Amino acid sequence: MEKVGVLIVGAGPAGLGAATRLNQHGHKDWLLIDSAPEAGGLACTDVTPEGFLFDMGGHVIFSHWEYFDQLLDSALGSGPEAWNTLERVSYVWIRDRWVAYPFQNNISALPKEDQIKCLTGLVEAKVANTVAQGRPKNFDEWILRVMGPGIADIFMRPYNFKVWAIPTDLMQCNWLGERVATVDVDRAIANVINNKEDAGWGPNAVFRFPTSGGTGAIWKGVAKLLPEERQRYGQKVVSIDKDEKVVTLENGHKYQYEALVSTIPLDLTLTWLGKEEWAKGLQHSSSHIIGVGIRGLSPHGSKCWLYFPESNCPFYRCTVFSNYAKLNCPEGDVKLPTLCMGDGSHPESGEAKEGPYWSLMFEVSESNYKPLNQELVTLGGTAGTWPDVVRDTLIGAINTQLMKAGDEVVSLYHRRIEHGYPTPSLGRDEVLDKALPWLQQYGIWSRGRFGSYKYEVANQDHSLMLGVECADNILHGSKELTLTFPDIVNAKKNTELLYKRK
């Protein structure tokens, strides 16, 4: 039995945020543990044998906190040698064409028949919303009130079902905030009349990304700012004794804590502690991340991430990952053999050749994915055997004109993430309102993307600040604004709390 004052489980953004804040306060009695070999959590980056980098999803850096910005600059540096600053160029592939994001502002790009459906629905929604009583009861009702049945049926319902794998009428709408653009009806009509593209909405219209190492480099850099002796990796937690305040590892080692900061998914924690009924009230979707490295020049210009609501591909989102940083791909003079062709067939030659190279990163929601055939398939050449979802992703990439059948695939990547998205289900808040205070009575602060299960505060900046504010609450009883008031922290740039005093 090893005793520790504050035990932090999980070295993702939330856990690192708590550790950073404790270290800032000069608190000495804390320990950070993680089952992975290094820091990063869901914000880590993997590297393929061929040298292509892939994140665990479409992560980009935009921030609501000066504290977050200062910490990241301290970890990586602040200049262009450390960060690429990019303008979001995002589209929806629908009706065999690219429609600028947000879709609801750019229906002018749709066929005339769909334009009429969308505009008619917008007018209906505006009229209906003026006489509606009370707030929308669920996400579907919100969509209909704000956008009308045209946009709902053409884009919002199919896309969101593809992401969340549950119907929109089983989701709440408290999480929306800055996540979903509303519609200015007059502006939408004017855009159709003038055939105008209207992009640039949202907090991530401009974002930054590390020049090397992917998103994972950020959190490894943050971990390096902390005392090495207070970080232990390769330590998997298998149980928590809330009464004795003891955490047990897979190897049998035990930690007795005074306060526990847990980023373990809340549904797992509750199940361990005998609250299965509460755990069943929380829903999540699992994700498949598929990366494809391709020889040649990217045909997609400066596109960043792209949305796919239709059924001709398994993925709901794709990122042109090579556009984020040059070093996300090998140098062009590196010689690589072709593993398979774009359609998964055998290449004409297995000879290693030089680049240049580009890459695509796909996200598939497992709960909504239906394989075209068997579980494992053998792709051509030396690509070998891969899960069915990889083959179907290649086919989908051709169907949506992301790739061509004759493209030379030189690298493939696949990783399944059990907890991908915390679903803002109708029953979520009822569980959280009971579970989080109950755990805290036993000295357990469950925080982070899945620790606190609030998608509206689940980005990297949110997660870090959940950890920072949790540490302040443990030491000083301070209010946790990010956890308690998501709408407030998301509405502005928060400059009150600083990592470095100016």
Short mmCIF file of C-alpha atoms in Angstrom, two decimals:
data_model
loop_
_atom_site.label_atom_id
_atom_site.label_comp_id
_atom_site.label_asym_id
_atom_site.label_seq_id
_atom_site.Cartn_x
_atom_site.Cartn_y
_atom_site.Cartn_z
CA MET A 1 0.00 0.00 0.00
CA GLU A 2 1.44 3.33 -1.11
CA LYS A 3 -0.07 6.49 0.32
CA VAL A 4 -0.53 9.73 -1.66
CA GLY A 5 -2.40 12.96 -1.02
CA VAL A 6 -3.92 13.55 -4.47
CA LEU A 7 -3.92 10.64 -6.90
CA ILE A 8 -4.63 11.56 -10.53
CA VAL A 9 -5.70 8.73 -12.82
CA GLY A 10 -5.25 9.56 -16.50
CA ALA A 11 -2.58 11.64 -18.23
CA GLY A 12 -4.81 13.19 -20.87
CA PRO A 13 -5.61 16.92 -20.90
CA ALA A 14 -7.79 16.78 -17.75
CA GLY A 15 -5.30 14.80 -15.67
CA LEU A 16 -2.41 16.94 -16.85
CA GLY A 17 -4.45 20.03 -16.05
CA ALA A 18 -4.94 18.88 -12.46
CA ALA A 19 -1.26 17.97 -12.10
CA THR A 20 -0.16 21.28 -13.60
CA ARG A 21 -2.30 23.26 -11.21
CA LEU A 22 -1.20 21.29 -8.14
CA ASN A 23 2.41 21.81 -9.19
CA GLN A 24 1.74 25.53 -9.68
CA HIS A 25 0.42 25.79 -6.14
CA GLY A 26 3.59 24.14 -4.83
CA HIS A 27 1.61 21.13 -3.61
CA LYS A 28 4.08 18.26 -3.22
CA ASP A 29 1.90 15.27 -2.34
CA TRP A 30 0.41 14.19 -5.66
CA LEU A 31 0.95 11.43 -8.22
CA LEU A 32 -0.18 11.06 -11.84
CA ILE A 33 -0.66 7.56 -13.26
CA ASP A 34 -1.81 6.26 -16.64
CA SER A 35 -2.15 2.86 -18.30
CA ALA A 36 -0.50 4.12 -21.50
CA PRO A 37 3.29 4.30 -21.96
CA GLU A 38 3.23 8.10 -22.25
CA ALA A 39 1.03 11.16 -21.71
CA GLY A 40 -1.76 12.19 -24.07
CA GLY A 41 -4.86 10.11 -23.41
CA LEU A 42 -7.38 10.49 -26.24
CA ALA A 43 -5.28 13.41 -27.50
CA CYS A 44 -2.30 11.21 -28.35
CA THR A 45 -0.74 10.70 -31.80
CA ASP A 46 0.35 7.40 -33.37
CA VAL A 47 3.04 6.96 -36.02
CA THR A 48 2.82 4.22 -38.66
CA PRO A 49 5.89 2.12 -39.59
CA GLU A 50 6.10 4.17 -42.78
CA GLY A 51 6.29 7.46 -40.85
CA PHE A 52 2.73 8.85 -41.19
CA LEU A 53 1.23 10.53 -38.13
CA PHE A 54 -2.42 10.14 -37.14
CA ASP A 55 -4.32 11.68 -34.23
CA MET A 56 -7.22 9.97 -32.46
CA GLY A 57 -9.72 12.10 -34.36
CA GLY A 58 -9.99 15.57 -35.82
CA HIS A 59 -8.32 17.52 -33.01
CA VAL A 60 -7.38 21.16 -33.55
CA ILE A 61 -6.36 23.84 -31.10
CA PHE A 62 -8.71 26.73 -30.45
CA SER A 63 -9.16 28.07 -26.99
CA HIS A 64 -11.51 29.80 -24.58
CA TRP A 65 -8.79 30.35 -21.96
CA GLU A 66 -5.65 32.44 -21.76
CA TYR A 67 -4.36 29.89 -19.23
CA PHE A 68 -4.60 27.12 -21.84
CA ASP A 69 -2.81 29.22 -24.47
CA GLN A 70 0.02 30.14 -22.11
CA LEU A 71 0.52 26.56 -20.97
CA LEU A 72 0.71 25.23 -24.52
CA ASP A 73 3.16 27.93 -25.52
CA SER A 74 5.28 27.02 -22.50
CA ALA A 75 5.20 23.37 -23.55
CA LEU A 76 5.94 23.75 -27.28
CA GLY A 77 6.99 27.34 -27.88
CA SER A 78 4.97 30.23 -29.23
CA GLY A 79 6.32 30.99 -32.70
CA PRO A 80 5.78 29.63 -36.21
CA GLU A 81 8.53 27.08 -35.66
CA ALA A 82 6.22 25.41 -33.12
CA TRP A 83 2.74 26.09 -34.54
CA ASN A 84 1.01 26.27 -37.89
CA THR A 85 -1.93 28.68 -37.92
CA LEU A 86 -4.61 27.56 -40.36
CA GLU A 87 -7.92 28.86 -41.60
CA ARG A 88 -10.68 26.29 -41.45
CA VAL A 89 -11.70 25.18 -44.93
CA SER A 90 -14.51 22.75 -44.28
CA TYR A 91 -17.17 21.21 -46.52
CA VAL A 92 -20.04 18.74 -46.54
CA TRP A 93 -20.06 16.11 -49.31
CA ILE A 94 -23.69 15.68 -50.30
CA ARG A 95 -25.60 15.19 -53.53
CA ASP A 96 -22.25 14.48 -55.29
CA ARG A 97 -20.89 17.95 -54.55
CA TRP A 98 -19.09 19.97 -51.89
CA VAL A 99 -21.26 22.32 -49.83
CA ALA A 100 -19.41 24.77 -47.60
CA TYR A 101 -19.69 24.39 -43.82
CA PRO A 102 -21.87 25.22 -42.01
CA PHE A 103 -24.34 23.48 -44.30
CA GLN A 104 -27.34 25.46 -43.09
CA ASN A 105 -25.74 28.72 -44.27
CA ASN A 106 -24.83 27.37 -47.70
CA ILE A 107 -27.90 25.69 -49.16
CA SER A 108 -27.31 27.78 -52.29
CA ALA A 109 -24.90 25.03 -53.42
CA LEU A 110 -27.62 22.37 -53.42
CA PRO A 111 -29.79 21.33 -56.37
CA LYS A 112 -32.78 23.64 -56.89
CA GLU A 113 -35.25 21.09 -55.57
CA ASP A 114 -33.34 20.81 -52.30
CA GLN A 115 -32.93 24.57 -52.06
CA ILE A 116 -36.71 24.92 -52.20
CA LYS A 117 -37.19 22.28 -49.48
CA CYS A 118 -34.64 23.94 -47.23
CA LEU A 119 -35.90 27.50 -47.71
CA THR A 120 -39.53 26.49 -47.28
CA GLY A 121 -38.59 24.66 -44.11
CA LEU A 122 -36.66 27.67 -42.77
CA VAL A 123 -39.65 29.94 -43.25
CA GLU A 124 -41.95 27.36 -41.63
CA ALA A 125 -39.55 27.05 -38.71
CA LYS A 126 -39.35 30.80 -38.19
CA VAL A 127 -43.13 31.10 -38.09
CA ALA A 128 -43.59 28.05 -35.85
CA ASN A 129 -40.85 29.15 -33.44
CA THR A 130 -42.59 32.45 -32.76
CA VAL A 131 -45.61 30.66 -31.27
CA ALA A 132 -43.78 27.72 -29.68
CA GLN A 133 -44.31 27.21 -25.96
CA GLY A 134 -41.23 26.57 -23.82
CA ARG A 135 -37.82 25.23 -24.77
CA PRO A 136 -37.37 22.35 -27.23
CA LYS A 137 -37.73 18.99 -25.49
CA ASN A 138 -34.94 17.32 -27.47
CA PHE A 139 -32.35 17.85 -30.22
CA ASP A 140 -34.77 16.91 -32.99
CA GLU A 141 -37.30 19.47 -31.84
CA TRP A 142 -34.52 22.07 -31.70
CA ILE A 143 -33.51 21.24 -35.29
CA LEU A 144 -37.09 21.61 -36.51
CA ARG A 145 -37.59 24.91 -34.67
CA VAL A 146 -34.33 26.43 -35.88
CA MET A 147 -33.89 24.91 -39.35
CA GLY A 148 -37.14 23.31 -40.41
CA PRO A 149 -37.89 19.89 -41.92
CA GLY A 150 -35.92 20.44 -45.15
CA ILE A 151 -32.47 20.85 -43.59
CA ALA A 152 -33.44 18.30 -40.93
CA ASP A 153 -34.13 15.54 -43.47
CA ILE A 154 -31.38 16.37 -45.95
CA PHE A 155 -28.49 16.91 -43.52
CA MET A 156 -29.02 17.28 -39.78
CA ARG A 157 -30.82 14.02 -39.01
CA PRO A 158 -28.72 11.69 -41.19
CA TYR A 159 -25.41 13.29 -40.22
CA ASN A 160 -26.05 13.30 -36.50
CA PHE A 161 -27.34 9.73 -36.56
CA LYS A 162 -24.11 8.77 -38.30
CA VAL A 163 -22.06 10.42 -35.52
CA TRP A 164 -24.08 9.52 -32.44
CA ALA A 165 -25.78 6.33 -33.61
CA ILE A 166 -29.00 7.31 -31.83
CA PRO A 167 -31.93 9.30 -33.27
CA THR A 168 -31.93 13.04 -32.64
CA ASP A 169 -35.19 12.82 -30.68
CA LEU A 170 -33.34 10.77 -28.02
CA MET A 171 -30.73 13.51 -27.55
CA GLN A 172 -31.03 16.61 -25.40
CA CYS A 173 -30.28 20.10 -26.72
CA ASN A 174 -28.57 21.68 -23.69
CA TRP A 175 -25.17 20.77 -25.14
CA LEU A 176 -25.50 22.72 -28.39
CA GLY A 177 -24.14 26.18 -27.56
CA GLU A 178 -21.32 26.87 -30.03
CA ARG A 179 -21.35 23.30 -31.40
CA VAL A 180 -24.10 23.84 -33.97
CA ALA A 181 -24.68 26.96 -36.04
CA THR A 182 -28.16 28.42 -36.00
CA VAL A 183 -29.64 29.98 -39.15
CA ASP A 184 -30.25 33.60 -40.11
CA VAL A 185 -33.22 33.08 -42.44
CA ASP A 186 -32.82 36.40 -44.29
CA ARG A 187 -29.12 35.69 -44.81
CA ALA A 188 -29.83 32.16 -46.04
CA ILE A 189 -32.35 33.46 -48.59
CA ALA A 190 -29.95 36.17 -49.73
CA ASN A 191 -27.17 33.58 -50.15
CA VAL A 192 -29.41 31.48 -52.39
CA ILE A 193 -30.46 34.47 -54.51
CA ASN A 194 -26.85 35.65 -54.85
CA ASN A 195 -25.41 32.12 -55.11
CA LYS A 196 -22.99 33.07 -52.34
CA GLU A 197 -20.76 30.76 -50.29
CA ASP A 198 -20.94 31.69 -46.61
CA ALA A 199 -18.27 30.00 -44.47
CA GLY A 200 -16.31 31.21 -41.44
CA TRP A 201 -18.83 30.57 -38.65
CA GLY A 202 -17.75 29.26 -35.28
CA PRO A 203 -14.99 29.37 -32.68
CA ASN A 204 -12.59 27.26 -34.76
CA ALA A 205 -12.68 29.31 -37.99
CA VAL A 206 -8.96 29.83 -37.33
CA PHE A 207 -7.00 27.21 -35.42
CA ARG A 208 -3.44 26.13 -34.79
CA PHE A 209 -1.66 22.81 -34.97
CA PRO A 210 1.85 21.67 -33.97
CA THR A 211 4.44 21.76 -36.76
CA SER A 212 5.71 18.35 -35.67
CA GLY A 213 4.57 15.45 -33.54
CA GLY A 214 0.82 15.87 -34.02
CA THR A 215 -1.57 16.70 -31.21
CA GLY A 216 0.22 14.20 -29.00
CA ALA A 217 3.33 16.40 -28.97
CA ILE A 218 1.38 19.06 -27.05
CA TRP A 219 0.56 16.81 -24.12
CA LYS A 220 3.94 15.14 -24.00
CA GLY A 221 5.33 18.67 -23.83
CA VAL A 222 2.96 19.59 -20.98
CA ALA A 223 4.00 16.41 -19.12
CA LYS A 224 7.67 17.41 -19.44
CA LEU A 225 6.91 20.61 -17.52
CA LEU A 226 5.99 18.46 -14.51
CA PRO A 227 8.30 16.56 -12.14
CA GLU A 228 9.17 13.24 -13.72
CA GLU A 229 9.17 11.45 -10.37
CA ARG A 230 5.47 12.24 -9.90
CA GLN A 231 4.41 10.55 -13.14
CA ARG A 232 4.06 6.80 -13.63
CA TYR A 233 2.99 5.14 -16.85
CA GLY A 234 1.95 1.60 -17.71
CA GLN A 235 -0.25 1.50 -14.60
CA LYS A 236 -3.78 0.27 -15.29
CA VAL A 237 -6.44 0.78 -12.63
CA VAL A 238 -8.82 -2.18 -12.20
CA SER A 239 -10.80 -1.22 -9.09
CA ILE A 240 -11.62 1.56 -6.65
CA ASP A 241 -12.56 1.07 -3.00
CA LYS A 242 -14.45 4.26 -2.19
CA ASP A 243 -14.72 3.58 1.54
CA GLU A 244 -11.05 2.75 2.13
CA LYS A 245 -9.99 5.27 -0.54
CA VAL A 246 -7.83 2.68 -2.28
CA VAL A 247 -7.10 2.26 -6.00
CA THR A 248 -5.84 -1.16 -7.14
CA LEU A 249 -3.74 -1.67 -10.27
CA GLU A 250 -3.71 -4.62 -12.65
CA ASN A 251 -0.35 -5.70 -11.21
CA GLY A 252 -1.78 -5.76 -7.67
CA HIS A 253 -0.14 -2.55 -6.47
CA LYS A 254 -2.39 -0.33 -4.35
CA TYR A 255 -2.55 3.42 -3.76
CA GLN A 256 -4.34 4.91 -0.78
CA TYR A 257 -5.37 8.49 -1.48
CA GLU A 258 -6.88 11.44 0.32
CA ALA A 259 -8.40 12.82 -2.92
CA LEU A 260 -8.80 11.03 -6.24
CA VAL A 261 -9.01 12.87 -9.58
CA SER A 262 -10.34 10.26 -11.97
CA THR A 263 -10.58 10.66 -15.75
CA ILE A 264 -11.73 7.03 -16.04
CA PRO A 265 -15.04 6.96 -17.97
CA LEU A 266 -17.76 7.67 -15.45
CA ASP A 267 -19.88 4.72 -16.55
CA LEU A 268 -17.00 2.37 -15.67
CA THR A 269 -16.39 4.03 -12.31
CA LEU A 270 -20.07 3.80 -11.39
CA THR A 271 -20.20 0.13 -12.42
CA TRP A 272 -17.17 -0.64 -10.25
CA LEU A 273 -18.82 1.09 -7.30
CA GLY A 274 -22.12 -0.77 -7.57
CA LYS A 275 -24.16 1.95 -9.32
CA GLU A 276 -24.95 0.00 -12.50
CA GLU A 277 -28.33 1.67 -12.94
CA TRP A 278 -26.72 5.10 -13.02
CA ALA A 279 -24.07 3.81 -15.41
CA LYS A 280 -26.77 2.55 -17.79
CA GLY A 281 -28.13 6.10 -17.99
CA LEU A 282 -24.92 7.25 -19.69
CA GLN A 283 -24.40 6.54 -23.37
CA HIS A 284 -21.30 6.74 -25.52
CA SER A 285 -20.25 5.85 -29.04
CA SER A 286 -17.10 3.95 -29.95
CA SER A 287 -14.86 5.22 -32.75
CA HIS A 288 -12.69 3.70 -35.43
CA ILE A 289 -9.81 5.88 -36.62
CA ILE A 290 -8.53 4.92 -40.07
CA GLY A 291 -5.48 6.57 -41.58
CA VAL A 292 -4.38 6.30 -45.20
CA GLY A 293 -1.00 7.47 -46.51
CA ILE A 294 -0.94 8.03 -50.27
CA ARG A 295 1.80 8.68 -52.80
CA GLY A 296 1.39 11.79 -54.92
CA LEU A 297 0.05 15.33 -54.45
CA SER A 298 -3.17 15.97 -52.58
CA PRO A 299 -6.04 16.98 -54.89
CA HIS A 300 -7.91 18.70 -52.06
CA GLY A 301 -6.25 22.10 -51.90
CA SER A 302 -6.41 23.64 -48.42
CA LYS A 303 -9.40 21.61 -47.19
CA CYS A 304 -9.24 20.70 -43.49
CA TRP A 305 -12.05 18.51 -42.20
CA LEU A 306 -15.01 17.29 -44.20
CA TYR A 307 -18.46 15.92 -43.31
CA PHE A 308 -20.29 12.97 -44.87
CA PRO A 309 -24.00 12.50 -44.02
CA GLU A 310 -24.85 10.00 -46.76
CA SER A 311 -24.77 6.19 -46.69
CA ASN A 312 -22.22 5.68 -49.48
CA CYS A 313 -19.35 5.69 -46.99
CA PRO A 314 -18.96 4.45 -43.39
CA PHE A 315 -17.20 7.57 -42.07
CA TYR A 316 -18.93 10.71 -40.87
CA ARG A 317 -15.83 12.89 -41.00
CA CYS A 318 -12.51 12.94 -42.81
CA THR A 319 -9.50 15.19 -42.21
CA VAL A 320 -6.91 15.98 -44.88
CA PHE A 321 -4.29 15.43 -42.19
CA SER A 322 -1.31 16.19 -44.41
CA ASN A 323 -2.59 19.78 -44.69
CA TYR A 324 -2.14 20.38 -40.95
CA ALA A 325 1.63 19.93 -40.89
CA LYS A 326 4.25 18.90 -43.44
CA LEU A 327 5.79 16.47 -40.95
CA ASN A 328 2.54 14.52 -40.64
CA CYS A 329 3.92 12.65 -43.67
CA PRO A 330 7.40 11.31 -44.50
CA GLU A 331 9.71 13.48 -46.56
CA GLY A 332 9.26 13.14 -50.30
CA ASP A 333 12.64 11.46 -50.85
CA VAL A 334 11.72 8.55 -48.57
CA LYS A 335 11.18 5.41 -50.66
CA LEU A 336 8.10 3.36 -49.79
CA PRO A 337 6.48 0.36 -51.53
CA THR A 338 2.83 0.50 -52.54
CA LEU A 339 0.81 -1.61 -50.09
CA CYS A 340 -2.33 -1.65 -52.22
CA MET A 341 -4.22 0.51 -54.66
CA GLY A 342 -6.91 2.98 -53.66
CA ASP A 343 -9.64 0.35 -54.14
CA GLY A 344 -7.72 -2.22 -52.09
CA SER A 345 -6.51 -4.21 -55.10
CA HIS A 346 -2.98 -5.44 -55.84
CA PRO A 347 -0.46 -2.84 -57.05
CA GLU A 348 1.31 -3.30 -60.37
CA SER A 349 4.66 -3.26 -58.59
CA GLY A 350 5.94 -3.71 -55.06
CA GLU A 351 9.04 -1.64 -55.74
CA ALA A 352 9.79 1.08 -53.19
CA LYS A 353 9.52 4.55 -54.75
CA GLU A 354 9.86 8.14 -53.61
CA GLY A 355 6.98 10.49 -52.78
CA PRO A 356 5.67 13.12 -52.35
CA TYR A 357 3.02 11.92 -49.89
CA TRP A 358 -0.30 13.06 -48.46
CA SER A 359 -2.73 11.58 -45.98
CA LEU A 360 -6.37 11.25 -44.97
CA MET A 361 -7.72 10.46 -41.51
CA PHE A 362 -11.25 9.02 -41.21
CA GLU A 363 -13.61 8.68 -38.24
CA VAL A 364 -16.28 5.98 -38.11
CA SER A 365 -18.85 5.54 -35.34
CA GLU A 366 -18.84 1.83 -34.54
CA SER A 367 -22.39 1.75 -33.19
CA ASN A 368 -23.73 2.88 -36.54
CA TYR A 369 -21.31 0.97 -38.79
CA LYS A 370 -22.62 -1.98 -40.76
CA PRO A 371 -19.88 -4.02 -42.49
CA LEU A 372 -20.36 -4.72 -46.16
CA ASN A 373 -19.14 -8.28 -45.75
CA GLN A 374 -17.06 -10.24 -43.23
CA GLU A 375 -15.09 -8.99 -40.25
CA LEU A 376 -11.60 -9.35 -41.75
CA VAL A 377 -10.52 -8.78 -45.33
CA THR A 378 -7.22 -9.14 -47.13
CA LEU A 379 -6.22 -6.13 -49.18
CA GLY A 380 -3.96 -6.39 -52.20
CA GLY A 381 -0.18 -6.34 -52.30
CA THR A 382 1.55 -6.35 -48.91
CA ALA A 383 -1.29 -4.53 -47.16
CA GLY A 384 -2.28 -7.75 -45.40
CA THR A 385 -5.36 -8.46 -43.33
CA TRP A 386 -7.32 -5.56 -41.86
CA PRO A 387 -10.67 -5.11 -40.16
CA ASP A 388 -13.57 -4.83 -42.57
CA VAL A 389 -14.00 -1.14 -41.70
CA VAL A 390 -10.64 -0.32 -43.32
CA ARG A 391 -11.65 -1.86 -46.67
CA ASP A 392 -15.05 -0.17 -46.50
CA THR A 393 -13.39 3.16 -45.74
CA LEU A 394 -11.27 2.86 -48.89
CA ILE A 395 -14.40 2.10 -50.93
CA GLY A 396 -16.20 5.03 -49.30
CA ALA A 397 -13.28 7.34 -50.06
CA ILE A 398 -13.64 6.50 -53.75
CA ASN A 399 -17.44 6.90 -53.62
CA THR A 400 -17.02 10.41 -52.19
CA GLN A 401 -14.16 11.41 -54.53
CA LEU A 402 -11.61 11.71 -51.73
CA MET A 403 -9.44 9.12 -53.47
CA LYS A 404 -9.23 7.40 -56.82
CA ALA A 405 -9.09 3.67 -57.43
CA GLY A 406 -5.63 4.08 -58.98
CA ASP A 407 -4.09 5.94 -56.02
CA GLU A 408 -1.07 4.24 -54.48
CA VAL A 409 -1.64 3.52 -50.79
CA VAL A 410 1.71 3.35 -48.99
CA SER A 411 0.52 3.28 -45.37
CA LEU A 412 -2.58 2.11 -43.50
CA TYR A 413 -3.57 2.74 -39.89
CA HIS A 414 -6.46 1.56 -37.75
CA ARG A 415 -7.31 2.02 -34.08
CA ARG A 416 -10.54 1.34 -32.23
CA ILE A 417 -11.46 3.62 -29.32
CA GLU A 418 -14.11 2.21 -26.98
CA HIS A 419 -15.05 5.59 -25.53
CA GLY A 420 -15.07 7.96 -28.49
CA TYR A 421 -17.92 10.43 -27.88
CA PRO A 422 -19.93 11.04 -24.69
CA THR A 423 -23.52 11.14 -25.95
CA PRO A 424 -25.69 14.04 -24.72
CA SER A 425 -28.64 11.72 -24.17
CA LEU A 426 -31.94 12.76 -22.62
CA GLY A 427 -31.15 11.04 -19.32
CA ARG A 428 -27.55 12.20 -19.01
CA ASP A 429 -28.00 15.21 -16.76
CA GLU A 430 -30.18 13.32 -14.29
CA VAL A 431 -27.34 10.82 -13.84
CA LEU A 432 -24.64 13.48 -13.58
CA ASP A 433 -26.61 15.50 -11.04
CA LYS A 434 -26.67 12.44 -8.77
CA ALA A 435 -23.39 10.71 -9.56
CA LEU A 436 -20.81 13.52 -9.46
CA PRO A 437 -21.81 14.88 -6.00
CA TRP A 438 -22.14 11.31 -4.67
CA LEU A 439 -18.59 10.46 -5.77
CA GLN A 440 -17.28 13.69 -4.31
CA GLN A 441 -18.66 12.69 -0.90
CA TYR A 442 -16.12 9.87 -1.04
CA GLY A 443 -13.25 12.08 -2.15
CA ILE A 444 -13.54 11.23 -5.85
CA TRP A 445 -13.54 14.04 -8.42
CA SER A 446 -14.57 12.44 -11.74
CA ARG A 447 -13.55 14.90 -14.45
CA GLY A 448 -12.57 15.09 -18.13
CA ARG A 449 -14.14 14.24 -21.48
CA PHE A 450 -15.56 10.99 -20.10
CA GLY A 451 -14.95 11.57 -16.41
CA SER A 452 -17.68 14.19 -16.33
CA TYR A 453 -19.43 13.11 -19.58
CA LYS A 454 -20.35 16.60 -20.80
CA TYR A 455 -19.74 16.87 -24.53
CA GLU A 456 -20.28 20.64 -24.42
CA VAL A 457 -17.06 20.93 -22.37
CA ALA A 458 -15.10 18.02 -23.85
CA ASN A 459 -12.58 19.68 -26.17
CA GLN A 460 -8.92 19.83 -25.23
CA ASP A 461 -9.13 23.31 -23.70
CA HIS A 462 -12.24 22.38 -21.73
CA SER A 463 -10.72 19.13 -20.50
CA LEU A 464 -7.54 20.82 -19.30
CA MET A 465 -9.52 23.44 -17.40
CA LEU A 466 -11.76 20.80 -15.85
CA GLY A 467 -8.57 19.42 -14.32
CA VAL A 468 -7.20 22.84 -13.34
CA GLU A 469 -10.43 23.92 -11.64
CA CYS A 470 -10.77 20.51 -9.99
CA ALA A 471 -7.34 20.96 -8.36
CA ASP A 472 -8.37 24.40 -7.10
CA ASN A 473 -11.57 22.90 -5.70
CA ILE A 474 -9.65 20.18 -3.88
CA LEU A 475 -7.15 22.60 -2.35
CA HIS A 476 -9.28 25.70 -1.79
CA GLY A 477 -12.94 24.81 -2.38
CA SER A 478 -13.08 27.07 -5.45
CA LYS A 479 -16.07 26.90 -7.80
CA GLU A 480 -15.61 24.74 -10.89
CA LEU A 481 -17.01 27.05 -13.56
CA THR A 482 -16.30 24.85 -16.60
CA LEU A 483 -18.09 21.86 -15.12
CA THR A 484 -21.01 23.83 -13.71
CA PHE A 485 -21.58 26.61 -16.24
CA PRO A 486 -20.59 25.45 -19.75
CA ASP A 487 -22.60 28.20 -21.47
CA ILE A 488 -20.75 30.91 -19.55
CA VAL A 489 -17.21 29.66 -20.23
CA ASN A 490 -18.02 28.97 -23.89
CA ALA A 491 -19.41 32.47 -24.45
CA LYS A 492 -16.15 34.38 -24.10
CA LYS A 493 -12.38 34.30 -23.87
CA ASN A 494 -11.55 33.70 -20.22
CA THR A 495 -8.57 35.82 -19.16
CA GLU A 496 -8.97 35.89 -15.38
CA LEU A 497 -6.87 32.80 -14.67
CA LEU A 498 -3.31 32.79 -16.04
CA TYR A 499 -0.58 30.17 -16.23
CA LYS A 500 2.03 32.92 -16.38
CA ARG A 501 1.59 36.40 -15.03
CA LYS A 502 2.14 39.05 -17.69
#
